[in-house]
Coordinates of C-alpha atoms in Angstrom, one line a residue:
M1 CA -43.0 -107.6 -87.8
E2 CA -45.2 -109.8 -85.2
P3 CA -47.3 -107.6 -82.5
R4 CA -45.9 -108.1 -79.3
R5 CA -49.3 -106.5 -77.2
S6 CA -52.9 -106.7 -77.3
V7 CA -54.4 -103.7 -78.4
S8 CA -57.3 -102.5 -77.8
S9 CA -59.5 -99.1 -77.8
P10 CA -59.1 -97.1 -75.1
Q11 CA -62.4 -95.8 -74.2
D12 CA -63.4 -100.0 -73.7
R13 CA -59.8 -101.1 -73.2
P14 CA -57.7 -99.6 -69.4
A15 CA -54.1 -99.3 -68.8
P16 CA -53.4 -102.7 -67.9
R17 CA -51.9 -103.5 -64.6
W18 CA -50.1 -107.3 -65.9
S19 CA -47.5 -108.6 -69.1
V20 CA -48.2 -112.3 -68.4
A21 CA -44.8 -113.1 -69.7
S22 CA -44.0 -116.3 -72.3
E23 CA -41.3 -119.1 -72.2
S24 CA -40.7 -121.6 -74.6
G25 CA -40.9 -124.5 -72.4
L26 CA -44.9 -122.5 -71.6
H27 CA -44.8 -124.2 -68.5
Y28 CA -47.7 -123.4 -66.0
G29 CA -46.3 -122.5 -63.1
S30 CA -43.6 -119.6 -65.7
F31 CA -47.0 -118.1 -66.0
G32 CA -48.3 -118.4 -62.0
N33 CA -44.7 -116.9 -61.0
S34 CA -44.8 -113.6 -63.2
L35 CA -48.5 -112.8 -61.7
S36 CA -47.9 -113.8 -58.0
S37 CA -47.5 -110.9 -57.4
L38 CA -49.6 -109.0 -59.3
T39 CA -53.3 -110.4 -58.9
P40 CA -55.9 -109.3 -57.1
N41 CA -57.7 -111.2 -54.1
A42 CA -59.2 -114.7 -55.7
E43 CA -61.5 -114.0 -52.3
S44 CA -62.3 -110.4 -53.2
G45 CA -64.9 -112.2 -56.0
P46 CA -65.5 -110.8 -59.4
A47 CA -67.2 -107.4 -60.5
A48 CA -70.8 -107.6 -61.0
P49 CA -71.9 -107.6 -64.4
S50 CA -73.4 -104.2 -65.6
R51 CA -76.5 -103.7 -67.3
R52 CA -74.0 -103.1 -71.3
D53 CA -72.6 -106.5 -70.8
Y54 CA -76.3 -108.1 -71.0
V55 CA -77.2 -106.1 -74.1
A56 CA -73.5 -107.2 -75.2
V57 CA -74.4 -110.5 -75.0
A58 CA -77.6 -110.3 -76.4
V59 CA -76.1 -108.9 -79.4
L60 CA -74.1 -111.4 -80.2
C61 CA -76.9 -113.7 -80.0
Y62 CA -78.9 -112.5 -82.9
I63 CA -75.9 -111.7 -84.9
N64 CA -75.0 -115.5 -84.0
L65 CA -78.0 -116.0 -85.2
L66 CA -78.7 -115.3 -88.2
N67 CA -75.3 -116.4 -88.9
Y68 CA -76.8 -120.4 -88.3
M69 CA -79.2 -118.7 -89.9
E70 CA -77.7 -117.7 -93.1
R71 CA -75.8 -121.7 -93.6
Y72 CA -77.9 -123.9 -93.4
T73 CA -80.7 -122.1 -96.4
I74 CA -78.6 -124.4 -98.3
A75 CA -80.0 -126.8 -97.1
G76 CA -83.9 -126.0 -96.6
V77 CA -84.0 -125.1 -100.4
L78 CA -81.0 -127.7 -101.7
S79 CA -84.5 -129.3 -103.8
N80 CA -84.9 -126.9 -105.6
I81 CA -81.2 -125.9 -106.0
Q82 CA -79.8 -129.6 -107.4
A83 CA -83.2 -129.5 -109.7
F84 CA -82.5 -125.5 -110.8
F85 CA -78.9 -127.4 -111.8
D86 CA -79.2 -130.2 -112.1
I87 CA -76.3 -131.2 -110.0
S88 CA -75.3 -135.0 -108.7
D89 CA -75.1 -135.4 -104.5
S90 CA -71.6 -134.6 -104.2
T91 CA -71.0 -132.0 -106.4
A92 CA -74.5 -130.6 -104.1
G93 CA -72.1 -131.4 -101.4
L94 CA -69.6 -129.2 -102.2
L95 CA -71.4 -126.6 -101.7
Q96 CA -71.4 -126.8 -98.2
T97 CA -67.0 -128.6 -98.3
V98 CA -66.8 -125.3 -100.3
F99 CA -67.8 -123.0 -97.5
I100 CA -66.8 -124.9 -94.7
C101 CA -63.0 -124.8 -95.8
S102 CA -62.7 -121.0 -96.0
F103 CA -63.9 -120.5 -92.6
L104 CA -61.2 -122.9 -91.3
L105 CA -58.5 -121.9 -93.6
L106 CA -59.9 -118.1 -91.8
A107 CA -59.9 -118.9 -88.0
P108 CA -56.5 -119.6 -87.6
L109 CA -55.5 -115.8 -88.6
F110 CA -58.7 -114.6 -86.6
G111 CA -57.5 -116.1 -84.2
Y112 CA -54.5 -114.5 -84.2
L113 CA -56.0 -111.6 -84.4
G114 CA -58.4 -111.4 -82.6
D115 CA -55.8 -112.9 -79.9
R116 CA -53.8 -109.4 -80.5
Y117 CA -56.0 -106.3 -81.7
N118 CA -59.8 -104.8 -81.5
R119 CA -61.6 -107.8 -81.5
K120 CA -64.7 -105.3 -82.5
Y121 CA -63.5 -104.0 -85.5
I122 CA -62.5 -107.3 -86.9
M123 CA -66.5 -108.1 -86.5
I124 CA -67.5 -105.7 -87.7
G125 CA -65.2 -106.4 -91.3
G126 CA -65.9 -110.3 -91.0
L127 CA -69.6 -109.1 -90.8
I128 CA -69.3 -106.5 -93.7
I129 CA -68.7 -109.5 -95.4
W130 CA -70.3 -111.5 -94.7
L131 CA -73.6 -109.5 -95.1
T132 CA -72.1 -107.9 -99.1
T133 CA -71.7 -111.6 -100.8
A134 CA -74.1 -114.1 -99.2
A135 CA -76.4 -111.5 -101.1
A136 CA -74.4 -111.7 -103.7
S137 CA -74.6 -115.2 -103.5
S138 CA -78.7 -115.0 -104.8
F139 CA -78.1 -113.6 -108.1
A140 CA -76.6 -116.6 -109.4
G141 CA -77.6 -118.1 -112.2
V142 CA -78.6 -121.7 -114.4
S143 CA -75.3 -122.7 -115.8
Q144 CA -73.3 -120.5 -113.2
F145 CA -72.8 -123.1 -110.5
W146 CA -69.2 -122.0 -110.2
L147 CA -70.1 -119.1 -108.8
L148 CA -72.9 -119.7 -106.1
M149 CA -69.6 -122.2 -105.0
L150 CA -67.0 -118.8 -105.3
L151 CA -69.2 -116.7 -102.9
R152 CA -70.1 -119.3 -100.3
G153 CA -66.6 -119.4 -99.9
L154 CA -66.4 -116.1 -99.8
V155 CA -68.9 -116.2 -97.1
G156 CA -66.9 -118.7 -94.7
I157 CA -64.8 -115.7 -94.7
G158 CA -67.2 -114.1 -92.5
E159 CA -68.3 -116.5 -90.7
A160 CA -65.2 -117.0 -89.8
S161 CA -64.3 -113.4 -88.3
Y162 CA -67.7 -113.7 -86.3
S163 CA -67.1 -117.6 -84.3
T164 CA -63.2 -117.5 -83.2
I165 CA -64.5 -113.6 -81.8
A166 CA -66.9 -114.7 -79.6
P167 CA -67.0 -116.7 -77.0
T168 CA -63.9 -114.7 -75.9
I169 CA -66.5 -111.7 -75.4
I170 CA -67.8 -113.3 -73.7
G171 CA -65.9 -115.1 -71.1
D172 CA -64.7 -111.8 -70.1
L173 CA -67.7 -109.9 -69.6
F174 CA -68.8 -112.9 -67.2
T175 CA -67.1 -115.9 -65.5
G176 CA -68.1 -119.2 -63.4
G177 CA -72.2 -119.6 -63.3
K178 CA -73.4 -116.7 -65.3
R179 CA -70.2 -117.8 -67.7
S180 CA -71.9 -121.0 -68.6
V181 CA -75.9 -119.4 -68.8
M182 CA -74.4 -116.8 -71.5
I183 CA -72.6 -119.6 -73.3
C184 CA -75.8 -121.6 -73.2
I185 CA -77.7 -119.3 -74.1
F186 CA -75.0 -118.5 -77.2
Y187 CA -75.0 -120.9 -78.7
I188 CA -78.3 -122.3 -78.3
F189 CA -78.9 -120.5 -81.0
I190 CA -76.5 -122.6 -83.6
P191 CA -79.1 -124.7 -83.6
V192 CA -82.1 -122.8 -83.1
G193 CA -80.6 -120.9 -86.0
S194 CA -80.2 -123.8 -88.1
G195 CA -84.0 -124.4 -87.4
L196 CA -85.3 -121.3 -88.4
G197 CA -83.1 -121.0 -91.7
Y198 CA -84.9 -124.4 -93.1
I199 CA -88.3 -123.2 -92.7
A200 CA -87.6 -119.2 -93.7
G201 CA -85.3 -120.7 -96.7
A202 CA -88.4 -123.1 -97.7
G203 CA -91.1 -121.1 -96.9
I204 CA -89.5 -117.5 -98.9
A205 CA -88.7 -121.1 -101.7
A206 CA -92.1 -121.9 -101.8
V207 CA -93.6 -118.8 -101.5
T208 CA -92.2 -116.9 -104.3
G209 CA -91.5 -120.2 -106.4
D210 CA -87.6 -118.8 -106.2
W211 CA -85.4 -120.5 -103.9
R212 CA -82.3 -117.6 -104.0
W213 CA -85.3 -115.3 -102.5
A214 CA -84.6 -117.3 -99.4
L215 CA -80.4 -116.2 -99.1
R216 CA -82.0 -112.7 -100.8
V217 CA -85.1 -111.6 -98.5
R218 CA -84.0 -113.2 -94.9
I219 CA -80.1 -112.0 -94.2
T220 CA -80.1 -108.3 -96.5
P221 CA -80.4 -105.6 -96.0
I222 CA -82.5 -105.4 -93.6
L223 CA -81.6 -108.1 -90.5
G224 CA -78.5 -108.2 -90.8
V225 CA -77.4 -104.3 -91.6
V226 CA -79.5 -104.0 -87.7
G227 CA -77.0 -106.7 -85.9
L228 CA -74.2 -104.8 -88.0
A229 CA -75.3 -101.8 -86.4
L230 CA -76.7 -103.6 -82.6
L231 CA -72.7 -104.6 -82.7
V232 CA -71.2 -101.2 -83.4
F233 CA -72.3 -99.0 -80.8
L234 CA -73.7 -102.1 -77.6
C235 CA -70.6 -104.7 -78.2
P236 CA -67.4 -103.7 -76.4
N237 CA -64.3 -105.0 -76.1
P238 CA -62.6 -105.9 -73.2
P239 CA -59.8 -106.2 -71.6
R240 CA -59.0 -109.6 -72.4
G241 CA -59.0 -111.6 -69.0
A242 CA -61.1 -108.9 -67.4
A243 CA -64.1 -110.5 -65.9
E244 CA -61.0 -112.8 -63.5
T245 CA -58.6 -110.0 -63.0
L246 CA -60.9 -107.5 -61.6
G247 CA -61.3 -105.4 -65.1
E248 CA -58.1 -104.7 -65.2
G249 CA -57.7 -107.0 -68.0
I250 CA -53.5 -108.9 -69.2
T251 CA -50.9 -108.7 -72.0
E252 CA -49.4 -111.0 -73.4
Q253 CA -46.3 -111.5 -75.2
S254 CA -45.6 -113.9 -77.2
S255 CA -45.8 -115.7 -81.1
Y256 CA -47.7 -117.6 -82.6
L257 CA -46.0 -121.0 -82.3
E258 CA -45.5 -120.3 -78.4
D259 CA -50.1 -120.2 -77.7
V260 CA -50.6 -123.0 -80.6
K261 CA -47.0 -124.7 -78.3
Y262 CA -49.5 -123.9 -74.8
L263 CA -52.8 -125.2 -76.4
L264 CA -50.6 -128.4 -77.5
K265 CA -49.8 -129.7 -74.4
I266 CA -54.0 -128.2 -72.0
K267 CA -54.8 -132.9 -73.0
S268 CA -58.5 -131.8 -71.6
Y269 CA -58.9 -128.8 -74.8
V270 CA -56.4 -131.3 -77.1
W271 CA -58.7 -134.0 -76.4
S272 CA -62.1 -132.7 -76.7
S273 CA -61.3 -130.9 -80.0
L274 CA -61.4 -134.1 -80.7
G275 CA -65.0 -134.3 -79.4
V276 CA -66.0 -131.6 -81.0
T277 CA -64.3 -132.7 -84.2
A278 CA -66.4 -135.9 -84.4
L279 CA -70.5 -133.5 -83.2
A280 CA -69.2 -131.4 -86.0
F281 CA -68.6 -134.4 -88.5
L282 CA -71.9 -136.2 -87.8
T283 CA -74.4 -132.9 -86.9
G284 CA -73.0 -131.6 -90.1
A285 CA -73.7 -134.6 -92.6
L286 CA -77.5 -135.1 -90.4
A287 CA -78.2 -130.9 -91.3
F288 CA -76.8 -130.4 -94.2
W289 CA -78.8 -134.9 -95.7
M290 CA -81.4 -135.3 -93.5
P291 CA -84.4 -133.3 -95.1
T292 CA -83.5 -135.0 -98.7
F293 CA -83.7 -138.2 -97.0
L294 CA -87.0 -137.4 -95.4
S295 CA -88.6 -136.6 -98.8
R296 CA -86.6 -139.8 -100.8
A297 CA -88.3 -142.1 -98.2
Q298 CA -91.2 -140.5 -98.8
V299 CA -90.9 -140.6 -102.4
A300 CA -90.4 -144.4 -102.0
Q301 CA -92.6 -145.1 -99.8
G302 CA -95.6 -144.0 -102.8
L303 CA -96.5 -140.4 -101.2
R304 CA -95.6 -137.9 -102.7
P305 CA -93.9 -137.3 -106.2
P306 CA -89.8 -136.8 -107.0
C307 CA -89.5 -133.8 -107.7
V308 CA -87.3 -132.3 -110.9
K309 CA -88.7 -129.7 -111.6
E310 CA -88.0 -126.5 -108.7
P311 CA -90.4 -125.9 -106.0
C312 CA -89.8 -128.8 -105.1
D313 CA -91.7 -130.2 -101.4
S314 CA -90.7 -128.4 -99.1
T315 CA -92.9 -130.0 -96.5
D316 CA -89.1 -131.8 -94.8
S317 CA -87.8 -129.3 -94.2
F318 CA -90.7 -126.9 -92.5
I319 CA -90.4 -129.5 -90.1
F320 CA -86.7 -130.6 -89.3
G321 CA -86.2 -127.3 -88.5
A322 CA -89.0 -127.2 -86.0
V323 CA -87.3 -130.5 -84.4
T324 CA -84.0 -128.3 -84.5
V325 CA -85.2 -125.1 -82.8
A326 CA -86.9 -127.2 -80.1
T327 CA -84.4 -130.0 -79.3
G328 CA -82.3 -127.1 -79.8
I329 CA -83.7 -125.2 -76.7
L330 CA -84.0 -128.4 -74.7
G331 CA -80.4 -129.8 -74.5
G332 CA -78.8 -126.7 -74.8
A333 CA -80.7 -126.1 -71.1
L334 CA -80.6 -129.2 -69.7
G335 CA -77.2 -129.8 -70.8
T336 CA -75.9 -126.5 -69.2
T337 CA -78.0 -127.0 -66.0
L338 CA -76.4 -130.8 -65.5
S339 CA -73.0 -129.5 -65.9
R340 CA -74.0 -126.1 -63.2
R341 CA -75.1 -128.3 -60.5
Y342 CA -72.7 -131.8 -61.2
R343 CA -69.3 -130.0 -61.4
E344 CA -69.6 -129.3 -57.7
K345 CA -69.6 -132.3 -57.0
F346 CA -67.9 -134.2 -59.9
P347 CA -65.4 -132.0 -61.6
N348 CA -65.5 -134.0 -64.8
T349 CA -68.8 -133.0 -65.3
D350 CA -68.3 -131.0 -69.0
P351 CA -66.6 -133.9 -71.3
I352 CA -68.9 -136.8 -69.6
I353 CA -72.4 -134.7 -69.8
C354 CA -71.1 -134.8 -73.9
A355 CA -69.7 -137.9 -74.1
V356 CA -73.0 -139.3 -72.3
G357 CA -74.6 -137.6 -75.2
M358 CA -72.7 -138.8 -78.7
I359 CA -72.5 -142.7 -77.9
G360 CA -76.5 -141.6 -76.3
S361 CA -76.9 -140.2 -79.8
V362 CA -76.1 -143.0 -81.6
P363 CA -79.1 -145.8 -81.1
C364 CA -81.1 -143.5 -82.5
L365 CA -79.0 -142.7 -86.0
F366 CA -79.9 -147.0 -86.5
I367 CA -82.8 -146.2 -86.1
I368 CA -83.5 -143.3 -87.8
I369 CA -82.1 -144.4 -90.8
F370 CA -84.0 -148.3 -91.3
V371 CA -87.1 -147.0 -90.6
A372 CA -87.8 -144.1 -92.2
S373 CA -88.8 -146.5 -95.6
A374 CA -91.4 -148.1 -92.9
S375 CA -92.5 -144.6 -90.8
I376 CA -91.7 -140.9 -91.2
P377 CA -93.2 -139.4 -88.4
A378 CA -91.2 -143.1 -86.2
T379 CA -88.4 -141.5 -87.8
Y380 CA -89.5 -138.1 -86.4
V381 CA -89.4 -140.0 -82.4
F382 CA -85.8 -140.2 -82.8
I383 CA -84.6 -136.9 -84.6
F384 CA -85.6 -135.5 -82.0
I385 CA -84.4 -137.5 -78.8
G386 CA -81.1 -137.9 -80.9
E387 CA -80.9 -133.9 -82.2
W388 CA -82.0 -133.1 -78.4
L389 CA -78.6 -135.5 -77.5
L390 CA -76.7 -134.2 -79.2
S391 CA -77.1 -130.6 -78.8
L392 CA -75.9 -131.3 -74.5
N393 CA -73.0 -130.3 -76.2
W394 CA -73.1 -127.4 -77.3
A395 CA -72.5 -124.7 -74.3
V396 CA -70.3 -127.6 -72.8
T397 CA -68.1 -128.2 -75.2
A398 CA -67.7 -123.7 -74.0
D399 CA -67.0 -123.9 -71.1
I400 CA -64.9 -125.9 -71.0
L401 CA -62.4 -124.4 -73.7
L402 CA -62.8 -120.6 -71.3
C403 CA -62.6 -122.4 -68.3
V404 CA -59.0 -123.8 -69.4
V405 CA -56.9 -121.5 -71.3
V406 CA -55.7 -118.9 -70.2
P407 CA -57.8 -115.1 -71.1
T408 CA -55.6 -113.9 -73.6
R409 CA -54.8 -117.2 -76.2
R410 CA -59.1 -117.8 -75.9
S411 CA -59.2 -116.8 -79.9
T412 CA -56.6 -118.6 -80.4
A413 CA -57.6 -121.9 -79.2
E414 CA -61.5 -121.2 -80.4
A415 CA -59.7 -121.0 -83.9
L416 CA -57.4 -124.0 -83.7
Q417 CA -60.9 -126.1 -82.3
I418 CA -62.8 -124.6 -85.4
T419 CA -59.9 -125.1 -87.9
V420 CA -59.4 -129.0 -87.0
G421 CA -63.0 -129.7 -85.9
H422 CA -64.3 -127.3 -89.7
L423 CA -61.5 -130.2 -91.5
L424 CA -61.7 -133.0 -90.5
G425 CA -65.8 -132.8 -89.8
D426 CA -68.2 -130.5 -91.7
A427 CA -66.6 -129.6 -94.0
G428 CA -65.8 -133.1 -95.4
S429 CA -69.1 -134.9 -94.4
P430 CA -71.9 -133.6 -96.6
Y431 CA -69.6 -134.3 -99.6
L432 CA -68.2 -137.6 -98.4
I433 CA -72.2 -138.7 -97.6
G434 CA -73.0 -137.0 -101.0
V435 CA -69.9 -139.0 -102.9
I436 CA -70.6 -142.4 -100.9
S437 CA -74.0 -141.9 -102.6
D438 CA -73.5 -141.5 -106.0
A439 CA -71.7 -144.6 -106.0
I440 CA -73.2 -147.0 -104.7
Q441 CA -76.9 -145.2 -106.9
A442 CA -74.7 -146.3 -109.9
S443 CA -73.6 -149.9 -108.9
K444 CA -77.5 -150.4 -110.6
P445 CA -79.9 -148.8 -112.3
E446 CA -81.6 -145.1 -111.7
S447 CA -84.7 -145.4 -109.8
S448 CA -86.5 -143.4 -106.7
D449 CA -86.0 -146.0 -105.0
W450 CA -82.5 -147.1 -105.2
S451 CA -81.4 -143.0 -104.9
F452 CA -83.0 -143.3 -101.3
Q453 CA -81.5 -146.4 -101.4
S454 CA -77.9 -145.3 -101.4
L455 CA -78.3 -142.5 -99.8
K456 CA -79.5 -143.8 -96.6
Y457 CA -76.2 -146.5 -96.7
S458 CA -73.7 -144.0 -97.8
L459 CA -76.4 -142.3 -93.4
L460 CA -74.6 -145.4 -92.1
L461 CA -70.7 -143.3 -91.3
C462 CA -72.9 -141.4 -88.9
P463 CA -73.1 -143.7 -86.2
I464 CA -69.6 -145.3 -86.2
I465 CA -68.3 -141.1 -86.0
G466 CA -70.5 -141.0 -83.4
V467 CA -69.1 -143.7 -81.3
L468 CA -65.4 -142.1 -81.6
G469 CA -66.2 -138.4 -80.6
G470 CA -67.6 -140.4 -77.6
V471 CA -64.6 -141.7 -76.2
F472 CA -62.8 -138.5 -77.5
F473 CA -65.2 -137.2 -74.3
A474 CA -64.5 -139.9 -72.3
V475 CA -60.7 -139.7 -72.4
A476 CA -61.1 -135.6 -72.2
S477 CA -62.8 -136.3 -68.8
L478 CA -59.6 -137.8 -67.3
Y479 CA -57.4 -134.7 -68.0
V480 CA -59.7 -131.9 -68.0
T481 CA -60.1 -131.6 -63.8
G482 CA -55.9 -131.1 -63.6
D483 CA -56.4 -128.8 -66.3
R484 CA -58.8 -126.2 -64.4
E485 CA -56.8 -125.9 -61.9
A486 CA -54.4 -125.5 -62.9
V487 CA -55.4 -121.9 -64.8
Q488 CA -56.8 -121.3 -61.4
R489 CA -53.0 -121.1 -59.8
L490 CA -51.6 -118.5 -62.9
F491 CA -54.8 -115.9 -60.8
E492 CA -54.0 -117.2 -57.4
G493 CA -50.1 -117.3 -57.2
R494 CA -50.3 -120.9 -56.0
V495 CA -48.5 -123.2 -58.1
T496 CA -48.3 -125.8 -56.0
H497 CA -49.5 -129.5 -57.2
D498 CA -51.2 -129.9 -53.3
T499 CA -53.7 -126.6 -53.9
P500 CA -56.9 -128.2 -52.1
A501 CA -60.3 -128.0 -55.0
S502 CA -61.8 -125.8 -52.3
E503 CA -59.3 -123.0 -52.0
L504 CA -59.2 -122.5 -55.6
N505 CA -60.8 -119.4 -57.4
P506 CA -64.3 -120.1 -58.2
N507 CA -64.0 -118.3 -61.3
C508 CA -64.8 -121.6 -63.2
F509 CA -64.6 -124.3 -60.6
N510 CA -67.0 -123.3 -59.1
P511 CA -70.2 -123.6 -61.1
R512 CA -73.1 -121.0 -59.1
S513 CA -69.9 -118.2 -58.4
G514 CA -70.4 -115.1 -60.0

């Protein structure tokens, strides 16, 4: 039987004062009418965050760092894995595809559970699965590539529980400007963790001479177990909507189908989710293949011999990882700064920032692809610029979701966005690039130069997807202001369409509030 109310531990949650009824039509007005007599006065403002709230964000950021370090360690040692198992580009791309497929298939389930049950317990269970399977995947033998793929799929199950829920906890601890900053810090650890994954993976493989130690030493048992302990003792399970309701929280009686119908009516959410999908496709393909592409470019130029036996030269993984860390920090901080500075004057600033970042990266991608055969230093310059522009989006896209979706449906919204984004994005992009590369490579006799050229031509798909992503975010900018105001009216009990923006609850609308 489907649960009819949210459940959380007594110590983390006071008895709720509200119940937000739902209807099949899911009109904004129906929610607003049920809230109008119970919502606290918006002018009283949100409660100030406590020290525990900041500690909780630090714990979530630490685990997010480990999450993405683990995810991109494989890419950092990909040449070693290909040499160890003697596999083609398309088969190597399956490692990421299998991981992402399990990740996206379980995300809707964890989103459903995250909107109804204790989110802390769900994350703890997922983290235990993740740590166990990540460590076990390092023991696959030379004839057990199938086992490595299976365990990588199980790792995705653990990560799905965390990625769908953690941002919603931050959304329930902070509002306004503080929420934007906390979300920015949380999402900055995506590129930072990814970059450190390349560096740590390649470094450990180079020192030990075995890529499998990169999976054993870095995540388990020490770093992962520390994260698990911090999650158990220092992370709360706040009431849903606590930040917007002065700690009271909201319970909602609705089915999963009603939640999905509600989300599909939020046009800015739908279009921004399509933009996130294009971003995932682009970054997934580049993150997985770029170190290998740069290595093959240098082989084609005669700067290094081809790798036929591990350990392979890991210089490109080190440099690409460092670039990813730097651009992630700079781009994420700039994106959030621009959002906070201009959102009050231009309410549709957030999706416009995302559109500019996506389309601005397209010329850089073309230059990267065609200049790599002539100048590796120049290629790294444009990799830096392109990744910096793409990193503008990480925190801003999450802030869009938190401000246009009601609190009790944010986990479901995160899960659906993750599912669509990965299903049509980075679940298939590494494999698709590998398949195209293999098909082109098969058209001529095998050589180091043609191996580079085939991967080069397959990567031309990325700029095309970048343009599509920019268009999706541009369309989202047409609807985000109205969708954000509609959510604010729910909390204020103002359901008329002529309410001035200046009278709205500033929790999301005003970037300097909170």
